Coordinates of C-alpha atoms in Angstrom, one line a residue:
X1 CA 0.0 0.0 0.0
X2 CA 1.4 3.5 -0.9
X3 CA 2.0 6.0 1.8
X4 CA -0.8 8.2 0.5
X5 CA -3.3 5.3 0.5
X6 CA -2.3 4.4 4.0
X7 CA -2.9 8.0 5.1
X8 CA -6.4 8.0 3.6
X9 CA -7.3 4.7 5.2
X10 CA -6.0 5.8 8.6
X11 CA -7.8 9.1 8.3
X12 CA -11.1 7.4 7.5
X13 CA -10.7 5.0 10.4
X14 CA -10.0 7.9 12.8
X15 CA -13.1 9.6 11.8
X16 CA -15.2 6.5 12.1
X17 CA -13.8 6.0 15.7
X18 CA -14.7 9.5 16.5
X19 CA -18.2 9.0 15.2
X20 CA -18.0 12.1 13.0
X21 CA -18.4 10.6 9.5
X22 CA -21.9 11.4 8.2
X23 CA -23.8 8.5 6.7
X24 CA -23.3 9.9 3.2
X25 CA -19.5 10.1 3.5
X26 CA -18.0 6.7 3.8
X27 CA -15.4 7.1 1.1
X28 CA -12.1 8.7 2.0
X29 CA -11.5 12.4 1.4
X30 CA -9.1 13.5 -1.4
X31 CA -5.9 15.3 -0.4
X32 CA -2.1 15.0 -0.6
X33 CA 0.1 16.0 2.3
X34 CA 3.7 17.2 2.2
X35 CA 5.6 18.8 5.1
X36 CA 2.4 18.8 7.2
X37 CA 0.1 20.6 4.8
X38 CA -2.1 19.7 1.9
X39 CA -0.7 20.3 -1.6
X40 CA -2.3 22.1 -4.6
X41 CA -2.8 19.0 -6.8
X42 CA -6.3 19.8 -8.2
X43 CA -7.3 22.4 -10.8
X44 CA -9.2 25.5 -9.9
X45 CA -10.0 26.2 -13.5
X46 CA -11.6 22.8 -13.9
X47 CA -13.5 23.1 -10.6
X48 CA -17.2 22.4 -10.4
X49 CA -19.4 25.5 -9.8
X50 CA -23.0 25.1 -8.7
X51 CA -25.7 26.7 -6.6
X52 CA -28.1 25.1 -4.2
X53 CA -31.0 26.7 -2.2
X54 CA -31.4 25.2 1.2
X55 CA -34.5 25.3 3.3
X56 CA -33.9 26.8 6.7
X57 CA -37.1 25.7 8.5
X58 CA -38.2 29.3 9.1
X59 CA -40.7 31.6 7.3
X60 CA -39.5 35.0 8.4
X61 CA -40.8 36.7 5.3
X62 CA -44.3 35.4 5.9
X63 CA -44.9 34.2 2.4
X64 CA -46.3 30.9 3.5
X65 CA -43.2 28.9 2.2
X66 CA -40.1 27.8 4.0
X67 CA -37.3 30.3 3.6
X68 CA -34.5 29.1 1.2
X69 CA -30.9 30.5 1.3
X70 CA -28.5 30.4 -1.6
X71 CA -25.2 28.6 -1.3
X72 CA -22.7 29.1 -4.2
X73 CA -20.3 26.1 -4.3
X74 CA -16.9 25.6 -6.0
X75 CA -15.2 22.3 -5.5
X76 CA -12.5 20.3 -7.3
X77 CA -13.7 18.1 -10.1
X78 CA -11.0 15.4 -9.9
X79 CA -12.2 13.9 -6.5
X80 CA -15.8 13.9 -7.7
X81 CA -14.8 11.9 -10.7
X82 CA -13.1 9.4 -8.5
X83 CA -16.0 9.2 -5.9
X84 CA -13.8 10.9 -3.3
X85 CA -15.2 13.5 -0.9
X86 CA -14.0 16.9 0.2
X87 CA -14.5 19.0 3.3
X88 CA -16.0 22.5 3.2
X89 CA -14.8 26.0 4.0
X90 CA -17.9 28.2 4.4
X91 CA -18.3 32.0 4.6
X92 CA -21.9 33.1 5.2
X93 CA -22.4 36.8 4.6
X94 CA -25.1 39.5 3.9
X95 CA -22.6 41.6 1.9
X96 CA -22.0 39.7 -1.3
X97 CA -24.1 42.1 -3.4
X98 CA -23.7 45.3 -1.2
X99 CA -20.5 46.2 0.6
X100 CA -18.5 43.3 -0.9
X101 CA -15.8 41.3 1.0
X102 CA -12.2 42.0 1.7
X103 CA -10.0 45.1 1.3
X104 CA -11.0 45.4 -2.4
X105 CA -14.8 45.0 -1.7
X106 CA -15.2 42.0 -4.0
X107 CA -18.7 41.0 -5.0
X108 CA -20.0 37.7 -6.3
X109 CA -20.5 37.7 -10.0
X110 CA -22.5 35.3 -12.2
X111 CA -22.6 34.1 -15.8
X112 CA -25.6 34.1 -18.0
X113 CA -26.6 30.6 -16.7
X114 CA -26.6 31.9 -13.1
X115 CA -23.4 30.1 -12.1
X116 CA -21.1 32.0 -9.8
X117 CA -17.9 33.2 -11.5
X118 CA -16.3 35.5 -9.0
X119 CA -16.0 34.0 -5.5
X120 CA -14.8 36.9 -3.2
X121 CA -11.6 36.5 -1.3
X122 CA -8.8 34.1 -1.8
X123 CA -10.3 31.0 -0.2
X124 CA -11.5 29.3 -3.4
X125 CA -8.3 30.1 -5.3
X126 CA -6.1 28.7 -2.6
X127 CA -8.0 25.9 -1.0
X128 CA -9.9 24.3 -3.9
X129 CA -6.6 23.1 -5.5
X130 CA -5.8 21.6 -2.1
X131 CA -8.9 19.4 -1.9
X132 CA -11.5 21.7 -0.3
X133 CA -14.9 22.9 -1.4
X134 CA -15.6 26.6 -0.7
X135 CA -19.3 27.4 0.0
X136 CA -20.4 31.1 0.1
X137 CA -23.8 31.5 1.6
X138 CA -26.1 34.5 1.1
X139 CA -27.6 35.1 4.5
X140 CA -31.4 35.0 4.6
X141 CA -33.0 38.1 3.0
X142 CA -29.9 39.1 1.0
X143 CA -28.8 38.6 -2.5
X144 CA -30.4 35.4 -4.0
X145 CA -31.8 34.2 -0.7
X146 CA -35.3 34.4 0.6
X147 CA -36.3 35.1 4.2
X148 CA -35.3 38.1 6.3
X149 CA -32.1 39.5 7.7
X150 CA -32.3 39.7 11.5
X151 CA -28.7 40.3 12.8
X152 CA -28.0 37.3 14.9
X153 CA -31.6 36.0 15.1
X154 CA -32.9 32.8 13.6
X155 CA -32.6 34.1 10.0
X156 CA -28.9 34.7 10.3
X157 CA -28.0 31.6 12.3
X158 CA -30.2 29.1 10.4
X159 CA -28.9 30.4 7.1
X160 CA -25.6 28.8 7.7
X161 CA -26.6 26.0 10.1
X162 CA -29.1 24.7 7.6
X163 CA -26.4 24.5 4.9
X164 CA -24.2 22.5 7.3
X165 CA -27.2 20.3 8.0
X166 CA -27.6 19.9 4.2
X167 CA -24.0 19.0 3.8
X168 CA -24.5 16.3 6.3
X169 CA -27.8 14.9 4.8
X170 CA -30.1 16.5 7.4
X171 CA -31.7 19.3 5.4
X172 CA -33.4 19.7 2.0
X173 CA -31.6 21.5 -0.8
X174 CA -33.0 22.5 -4.2
X175 CA -31.8 23.6 -7.6
X176 CA -33.8 26.8 -7.5
X177 CA -35.0 29.4 -5.1
X178 CA -38.6 28.2 -5.6
X179 CA -39.6 24.8 -6.9
X180 CA -36.6 23.0 -8.5
X181 CA -35.4 19.5 -8.0
X182 CA -33.9 18.1 -4.8
X183 CA -30.1 18.3 -4.6
X184 CA -27.9 16.2 -2.3
X185 CA -24.3 16.8 -1.1
X186 CA -22.9 13.4 -2.0
X187 CA -19.5 15.0 -2.7
X188 CA -18.6 16.1 0.8
X189 CA -17.3 14.5 4.0
X190 CA -19.6 16.9 5.8
X191 CA -16.7 18.4 7.8
X192 CA -17.2 22.1 7.7
X193 CA -15.1 25.1 8.8
X194 CA -16.7 28.5 9.0
X195 CA -14.7 31.7 8.5
X196 CA -15.5 35.4 8.1
X197 CA -14.9 38.9 9.1
X198 CA -17.3 41.1 11.0
X199 CA -20.9 40.1 10.3
X200 CA -19.7 36.9 8.6
X201 CA -17.6 35.9 11.6
X202 CA -20.6 36.8 13.8
X203 CA -22.7 34.2 12.0
X204 CA -20.0 31.6 12.6
X205 CA -20.1 32.4 16.3
X206 CA -23.9 32.0 16.3
X207 CA -23.9 28.7 14.4
X208 CA -21.2 27.3 16.7
X209 CA -23.3 28.1 19.7
X210 CA -26.0 25.8 18.4
X211 CA -23.6 22.8 18.7
X212 CA -24.4 21.7 15.2
X213 CA -22.8 18.4 14.2
X214 CA -20.4 18.7 11.3
X215 CA -19.0 22.1 12.2
X216 CA -15.4 21.3 13.1
X217 CA -13.9 24.7 13.4
X218 CA -14.7 28.4 13.2
X219 CA -12.4 31.4 12.5
X220 CA -14.3 34.5 13.6
X221 CA -12.4 37.7 12.6
X222 CA -13.5 40.9 14.2
X223 CA -16.7 39.2 15.1
X224 CA -19.7 40.0 17.3
X225 CA -20.6 37.7 20.2
X226 CA -23.5 39.8 21.5
X227 CA -25.4 42.3 19.3
X228 CA -26.3 44.3 22.4
X229 CA -22.5 44.9 22.9
X230 CA -22.3 46.0 19.3
X231 CA -24.9 48.8 19.8
X232 CA -24.9 49.3 23.5
X233 CA -22.6 49.3 26.6
X234 CA -23.9 48.8 30.1
X235 CA -27.1 50.8 29.5
X236 CA -25.7 53.5 27.1
X237 CA -26.3 53.6 23.4
X238 CA -23.5 54.0 20.8
X239 CA -23.9 56.6 18.1
X240 CA -23.1 54.1 15.3
X241 CA -26.7 53.6 14.1
X242 CA -29.4 51.1 14.9
X243 CA -29.8 47.4 14.3
X244 CA -32.9 47.9 12.2
X245 CA -31.2 50.4 9.9
X246 CA -28.2 48.0 9.5
X247 CA -30.4 45.1 8.4
X248 CA -32.5 47.3 6.2
X249 CA -29.4 48.5 4.3
X250 CA -28.3 45.0 3.4
X251 CA -31.6 43.3 2.4
X252 CA -32.4 42.4 -1.2
X253 CA -35.5 43.8 -2.9
X254 CA -37.3 40.7 -1.7
X255 CA -36.2 41.3 1.8
X256 CA -37.3 45.0 1.7
X257 CA -40.7 44.0 0.4
X258 CA -41.5 41.2 2.8
X259 CA -39.6 41.9 6.1
X260 CA -41.5 44.8 7.6
X261 CA -42.6 42.6 10.6
X262 CA -39.0 41.6 11.4
X263 CA -37.9 45.2 11.1
X264 CA -40.5 46.3 13.5
X265 CA -39.5 43.6 16.0
X266 CA -35.9 44.8 15.8
X267 CA -36.9 48.4 16.3
X268 CA -39.3 47.7 19.2
X269 CA -36.6 45.5 20.9
X270 CA -33.8 48.1 20.7
X271 CA -35.0 51.2 22.7
X272 CA -32.7 54.2 22.4
X273 CA -32.2 54.3 26.2
X274 CA -29.8 51.3 26.0
X275 CA -31.8 48.9 28.1
X276 CA -31.1 45.1 27.7
X277 CA -34.3 43.6 26.3
X278 CA -35.6 40.1 25.4
X279 CA -34.7 41.0 21.7
X280 CA -31.1 41.6 22.7
X281 CA -31.1 38.4 24.7
X282 CA -32.1 36.5 21.6
X283 CA -29.2 38.0 19.7
X284 CA -26.6 37.1 22.2
X285 CA -24.5 34.0 21.6
X286 CA -22.4 34.1 24.8
X287 CA -24.9 32.2 27.0
X288 CA -24.8 29.2 24.6
X289 CA -21.1 29.2 24.1
X290 CA -21.0 26.1 26.3
X291 CA -22.6 24.2 23.4
X292 CA -19.7 24.9 21.1
X293 CA -18.1 21.6 19.8
X294 CA -15.8 23.2 17.2
X295 CA -12.3 24.4 17.6
X296 CA -12.0 28.2 17.6
X297 CA -9.4 30.6 16.0
X298 CA -10.2 34.2 17.1
X299 CA -8.7 37.2 15.3
X300 CA -9.4 40.8 16.5
X301 CA -7.9 44.2 16.3
X302 CA -7.3 45.8 19.7
X303 CA -8.1 49.2 18.1
X304 CA -11.4 48.0 16.6
X305 CA -13.9 50.7 17.4
X306 CA -16.5 49.0 15.2
X307 CA -16.8 45.6 16.9
X308 CA -15.6 46.5 20.3
X309 CA -13.1 44.0 21.8
X310 CA -15.4 43.0 24.7
X311 CA -17.1 40.9 22.0
X312 CA -14.1 38.5 21.6
X313 CA -13.2 38.6 25.3
X314 CA -16.6 37.5 26.6
X315 CA -16.9 34.8 23.9
X316 CA -13.4 33.4 24.5
X317 CA -14.1 33.2 28.3
X318 CA -17.4 31.5 27.8
X319 CA -16.1 28.7 25.6
X320 CA -15.8 25.2 27.1
X321 CA -12.5 24.8 28.8
X322 CA -11.6 21.9 26.6
X323 CA -12.2 23.9 23.3
X324 CA -9.0 23.8 21.1
X325 CA -8.4 27.4 20.5
X326 CA -6.0 30.0 19.1
X327 CA -6.0 33.8 19.1
X328 CA -4.4 36.7 17.2
X329 CA -4.6 40.2 18.5
X330 CA -3.4 43.0 16.3
X331 CA -2.9 46.8 16.8
X332 CA -5.2 47.4 13.8
X333 CA -8.8 48.5 13.8
X334 CA -11.5 46.5 11.9
X335 CA -9.1 44.7 9.6
X336 CA -8.7 41.2 8.2
X337 CA -5.3 39.5 9.0
X338 CA -4.9 38.9 5.2
X339 CA -4.2 42.7 5.2
X340 CA -1.9 43.0 8.2
X341 CA 0.0 39.7 8.4
X342 CA -0.6 38.1 5.1
X343 CA 2.1 35.4 4.7
X344 CA 1.9 34.2 8.3
X345 CA -1.9 34.3 8.1
X346 CA -2.3 32.1 5.0
X347 CA 0.3 29.6 6.3
X348 CA -1.4 29.4 9.7
X349 CA -4.9 29.2 8.4
X350 CA -3.9 26.5 5.9
X351 CA -2.5 24.4 8.7
X352 CA -5.5 25.1 10.9
X353 CA -8.0 23.9 8.3
X354 CA -5.9 20.9 7.5
X355 CA -5.7 20.0 11.1
X356 CA -9.4 20.3 12.0
X357 CA -11.1 19.4 8.6
X358 CA -8.7 16.7 7.3
X359 CA -7.1 15.6 10.6
X360 CA -3.6 16.3 9.3
X361 CA -1.4 16.0 12.4
X362 CA 0.7 19.1 11.8
X363 CA 1.0 20.3 15.4
X364 CA -0.7 23.6 14.9
X365 CA -2.7 23.0 18.1
X366 CA 0.5 22.6 20.1
X367 CA 1.9 26.0 19.1
X368 CA 1.6 29.1 21.4
X369 CA -2.1 29.8 21.9
X370 CA -1.8 33.6 21.6
X371 CA 0.1 35.9 19.1
X372 CA -0.1 39.6 19.9
X373 CA 1.2 42.6 18.0
X374 CA 3.2 44.7 20.5
X375 CA 4.3 47.3 17.9
X376 CA 3.7 47.7 14.1
X377 CA 4.6 44.3 12.7
X378 CA 6.2 43.3 16.0
X379 CA 4.6 40.1 17.1
X380 CA 5.0 38.2 20.4
X381 CA 3.7 34.7 21.1
X382 CA 2.2 33.7 24.4
X383 CA 1.4 30.4 25.9
X384 CA -2.2 31.4 26.7
X385 CA -4.7 34.1 26.7
X386 CA -5.4 35.6 29.1
X387 CA -1.7 35.4 29.9
X388 CA -0.6 32.8 32.5
X389 CA -0.2 34.2 36.0
X390 CA -2.6 37.2 35.7
X391 CA -4.5 38.1 38.7
X392 CA -7.1 40.8 39.4
X393 CA -5.4 43.9 40.8
X394 CA -7.3 46.9 42.2
X395 CA -6.0 50.4 41.6
X396 CA -7.5 53.4 43.4
X397 CA -7.7 57.1 42.3
X398 CA -6.6 59.8 44.7
X399 CA -6.4 63.6 44.5
X400 CA -3.2 65.3 43.5
X401 CA -1.9 68.9 43.7
X402 CA -4.0 70.0 40.7
X403 CA -7.8 69.8 40.8
X404 CA -9.0 67.0 38.6
X405 CA -5.5 65.5 38.0
X406 CA -4.6 62.9 40.6
X407 CA -2.7 59.7 41.2
X408 CA -3.5 56.1 40.7
X409 CA -2.1 53.6 43.1
X410 CA -2.7 50.8 45.6
X411 CA -3.9 53.0 48.5
X412 CA -7.5 54.0 48.8
X413 CA -8.3 57.7 49.0
X414 CA -9.3 59.1 52.4
X415 CA -13.0 59.2 53.0
X416 CA -14.8 62.2 51.6
X417 CA -12.2 62.8 48.8
X418 CA -14.0 64.0 45.7
X419 CA -13.3 65.3 42.2
X420 CA -15.8 66.8 39.8
X421 CA -16.3 67.3 36.0
X422 CA -19.1 68.7 33.9
X423 CA -20.4 66.7 30.9
X424 CA -20.4 69.1 28.0
X425 CA -21.8 66.5 25.5
X426 CA -19.2 67.2 22.9
X427 CA -15.8 66.2 24.2
X428 CA -14.1 63.0 22.9
X429 CA -11.8 60.6 24.7
X430 CA -8.7 61.4 22.7
X431 CA -8.9 65.1 23.8
X432 CA -9.1 64.0 27.4
X433 CA -5.6 62.4 27.2
X434 CA -3.9 65.0 25.1
X435 CA -2.6 67.0 28.0
X436 CA -2.6 64.7 31.0
X437 CA -1.0 67.2 33.4
X438 CA -3.6 69.9 32.8
X439 CA -7.0 70.2 34.4
X440 CA -10.1 69.8 32.3
X441 CA -13.6 70.7 33.1
X442 CA -15.0 67.6 31.2
X443 CA -12.9 64.8 32.8
X444 CA -10.8 63.7 35.8
X445 CA -7.5 62.0 35.3
X446 CA -5.4 59.8 37.5
X447 CA -2.0 58.2 36.7
X448 CA 0.5 56.0 38.5
X449 CA 4.1 56.8 39.1
X450 CA 6.6 55.6 36.5
X451 CA 6.5 51.8 36.4
X452 CA 9.7 50.1 37.7
X453 CA 9.2 47.1 35.4
X454 CA 6.9 46.0 32.6
X455 CA 3.3 45.5 33.6
X456 CA 1.0 43.3 31.4
X457 CA -2.8 43.7 31.4
X458 CA -4.4 40.7 29.9
X459 CA -8.1 40.1 29.9
X460 CA -11.2 42.1 30.8
X461 CA -11.1 44.7 33.5
X462 CA -13.8 46.8 35.2
X463 CA -14.3 50.2 36.7
X464 CA -16.3 51.0 39.8
X465 CA -17.5 54.6 40.1
X466 CA -19.4 56.2 42.9
X467 CA -20.9 59.3 41.3
X468 CA -23.3 62.1 42.3
X469 CA -25.1 63.7 39.3
X470 CA -26.6 67.2 39.3
X471 CA -29.4 66.1 37.0
X472 CA -31.7 63.1 36.7
X473 CA -29.6 61.7 33.7
X474 CA -25.9 60.9 33.6
X475 CA -23.6 58.9 31.3
X476 CA -20.1 57.8 32.3
X477 CA -17.0 57.0 30.2
X478 CA -13.8 55.4 31.4
X479 CA -10.4 55.0 29.7
X480 CA -7.4 53.0 30.6
X481 CA -4.4 54.8 29.2
X482 CA -0.7 54.0 28.7
X483 CA 1.2 57.3 29.2
X484 CA 4.7 57.1 27.6
X485 CA 6.4 57.4 24.3
X486 CA 5.6 54.6 21.7
X487 CA 5.3 53.9 18.0
X488 CA 2.0 52.3 17.2
X489 CA -0.2 51.7 14.2
X490 CA -2.1 54.9 13.5
X491 CA -5.8 55.4 13.1
X492 CA -5.2 56.2 9.4
X493 CA -6.9 53.4 7.4
X494 CA -7.4 51.6 10.7
X495 CA -3.6 50.8 10.8
X496 CA -3.0 49.7 7.2
X497 CA -2.7 51.3 3.8
X498 CA -2.7 49.8 0.3
X499 CA 0.4 49.6 -1.8
X500 CA 0.7 49.7 -5.6
X501 CA 2.0 46.1 -5.7
X502 CA 0.0 42.9 -5.7
X503 CA 0.7 39.4 -4.5
X504 CA -1.1 36.2 -5.5
X505 CA -2.5 33.5 -3.3
X506 CA -3.7 30.5 -5.2
X507 CA -4.7 29.7 -8.7
X508 CA -6.1 32.2 -11.1
X509 CA -9.1 31.2 -13.2
X510 CA -11.2 33.1 -15.7
X511 CA -13.2 35.8 -13.9
X512 CA -11.6 35.1 -10.6
X513 CA -8.0 36.0 -10.0
X514 CA -6.1 35.3 -6.8
X515 CA -4.1 38.5 -6.7
X516 CA -4.6 41.3 -4.1
X517 CA -3.1 44.6 -3.3
X518 CA -0.3 44.5 -0.8
X519 CA -0.5 46.6 2.3
X520 CA 1.7 48.1 5.0
X521 CA 1.3 49.5 8.5
X522 CA 0.5 53.1 9.0
X523 CA 2.5 54.4 12.1
X524 CA 2.2 57.1 14.6
X525 CA 4.5 58.3 17.4
X526 CA 2.5 59.0 20.6
X527 CA 3.1 60.0 24.2
X528 CA -0.2 58.4 25.3
X529 CA -2.6 55.8 24.0
X530 CA -6.0 54.5 25.1
X531 CA -5.8 50.8 25.5
X532 CA -9.2 50.0 27.0
X533 CA -12.5 51.8 27.1
X534 CA -15.8 51.5 28.9
X535 CA -19.1 53.3 28.9
X536 CA -22.3 53.2 31.0
X537 CA -25.6 54.9 31.9
X538 CA -25.6 55.6 35.6
X539 CA -29.4 55.0 35.6
X540 CA -28.6 51.3 35.0
X541 CA -26.5 51.1 38.2
X542 CA -28.8 48.4 39.6
X543 CA -30.1 46.7 36.4
X544 CA -29.3 46.7 32.7
X545 CA -33.0 45.9 31.9
X546 CA -34.7 48.3 34.2
X547 CA -33.2 51.8 34.6
X548 CA -33.7 53.8 37.8
X549 CA -34.7 57.4 38.1
X550 CA -31.7 59.3 39.4
X551 CA -32.1 61.9 42.2
X552 CA -29.9 64.9 41.7
X553 CA -27.4 65.2 44.6
X554 CA -27.6 61.5 45.6
X555 CA -24.5 59.3 45.1
X556 CA -24.8 56.0 43.0
X557 CA -22.3 53.3 42.7
X558 CA -21.9 51.4 39.4
X559 CA -19.5 48.8 38.1
X560 CA -19.1 48.6 34.4
X561 CA -16.8 46.7 32.0
X562 CA -13.7 47.9 30.2
X563 CA -12.9 46.4 26.8
X564 CA -10.9 43.3 26.6
X565 CA -7.2 43.9 26.0
X566 CA -3.7 42.4 26.1
X567 CA -1.2 45.2 26.5
X568 CA 2.2 45.6 28.1
X569 CA 2.9 48.9 29.9
X570 CA 6.7 49.3 29.5
X571 CA 8.9 50.2 32.4
X572 CA 9.0 53.9 32.8
X573 CA 5.5 54.4 31.5
X574 CA 2.5 55.3 33.7
X575 CA -0.9 53.6 33.9
X576 CA -3.7 56.2 33.6
X577 CA -7.4 56.2 34.4
X578 CA -9.7 58.8 32.9
X579 CA -13.3 59.2 34.0
X580 CA -15.6 61.6 32.1
X581 CA -19.2 62.0 30.9
X582 CA -20.2 61.7 27.3
X583 CA -17.4 60.4 25.0
X584 CA -18.8 62.2 22.0
X585 CA -16.8 60.0 19.6
X586 CA -18.8 56.9 20.7
X587 CA -21.9 57.3 22.9
X588 CA -25.0 59.5 22.9
X589 CA -25.3 62.3 25.4
X590 CA -27.9 62.1 28.2
X591 CA -31.1 64.2 28.1
X592 CA -29.8 66.7 30.6
X593 CA -26.1 67.2 30.9
X594 CA -24.9 66.9 34.5
X595 CA -22.1 68.0 36.7
X596 CA -20.7 64.8 38.2
X597 CA -18.9 64.5 41.5
X598 CA -16.8 61.3 42.0
X599 CA -16.3 59.9 45.4
X600 CA -12.7 58.7 45.1
X601 CA -12.7 56.6 48.2
X602 CA -15.5 54.5 46.7
X603 CA -14.1 54.3 43.2
X604 CA -11.5 51.9 41.7
X605 CA -10.4 50.1 38.6
X606 CA -9.8 46.3 38.6
X607 CA -7.3 45.0 36.0
X608 CA -6.1 41.5 35.2
X609 CA -2.3 42.0 35.6
X610 CA 1.0 40.3 36.0

């Protein structure tokens, strides 16, 4: 028996022992391995391209028929001719005919027969020759799918889950969006990996939280884990729009015409006051993270102000302890790793999919769990995230010699120590740290002495503030700041910019090339940088679902979250805490702008440090 044949036999036996081979996938998968990775032995140009519409079991558009979602498939023809089966890489998105995908905003294109020609991103060009099928799913209510877009509700999640069920013989697929003949997936092993950035990665999180059989791994990039935490933070609303407006902007003409009821449910369930409602609970995947059976490879930018980092932090922490996992944290904003660490990303993703979809024992799971960008293109690996040895450490603010500018340390302030600021409704966080030694009417600032050694903060911290408002409404913002000179990725282009050159990743075929613009880091020299942020409505001090009326002149204590972070404060730098009212760059102002007095002896920040 040849070495390759032996590999295939052993692989099939291992799957059978694990009980993960679906009934329709008894033949071995097709792949060739060299140096621990699959080789490009199949032709992308000769690949089979087809579309299937899968019933989701919902009727969100209320047309009296089960919703069907479109899945555009590209798979190597050679294994099909030999009766061999292939695993699936899936990206389910609402953006294939609107914003497009990737740095170059690629859209799906179709020929006159309705077959997909352009498959956005490099996944098909690179992985189809290596023995994978790539399946791009139009989320319900978008592009060629029926149903309604509902941002993490049953429409989104079942769009992709139903396709996984179809791949494993548990759901019905058809050759057309209405009518058509039944189509079966007799060409696949059923093993599926989901990947995607932003909304796409969010769908992957939601599907994984169902515990669906056949989903072997997910790679959520800058993904949401709770839609409440995309639009709200501890009772306060972000100014980034509404959930109903977002879904409405992506829906196809079919969705616009038939989805008024779903839109109304989203509007009614997302009141502007920031309360946590049953609608938000139904769009939160964190409580069901314990159901995840797949391995998880998280990627997120620590400067992502679109999908705040609390989303990856709470998701990561809620996964079962036995979940095989890996995490990359960059200094970028809302950016795909293909555009900030391209070669390493393609190599690592390749080995990750080979390991979890084809059981190639390449050791990727034994490598350091975390890889974190400490400076532009300066990456450091860590054994675990949060870092081994972190413990919650409490820091206390205290007054200094200048009003509103104090110290941050291990000693609690004397009873009765207070500092005040006035919410002007228009100041932004970056302006609060620009001159840390100067007083400001719109914030108070506290900083430690120069650190004698590096201090790492790794995980999710929190701020406790005892505040007395002068009006019945008050919002709070808190910033964890690294004061000291550093070169970081700048906010320009969210930390990257395009170059005039291209690089190619996979095989070109007519209508779908594998070449993409190269990028490089944008850099900035700073003397202070915000490394974690938190926002809250003081009226929600006792409950996120039921705000309380505030009495002017009465103190209230509220603990709220900071964003998840892994950051090293170098020796000689100072740890800063800023507390203000409305951070106008992010949150809405309260109805009546207050003066806020902070009781320092009853306020603190808790950080996971080592």
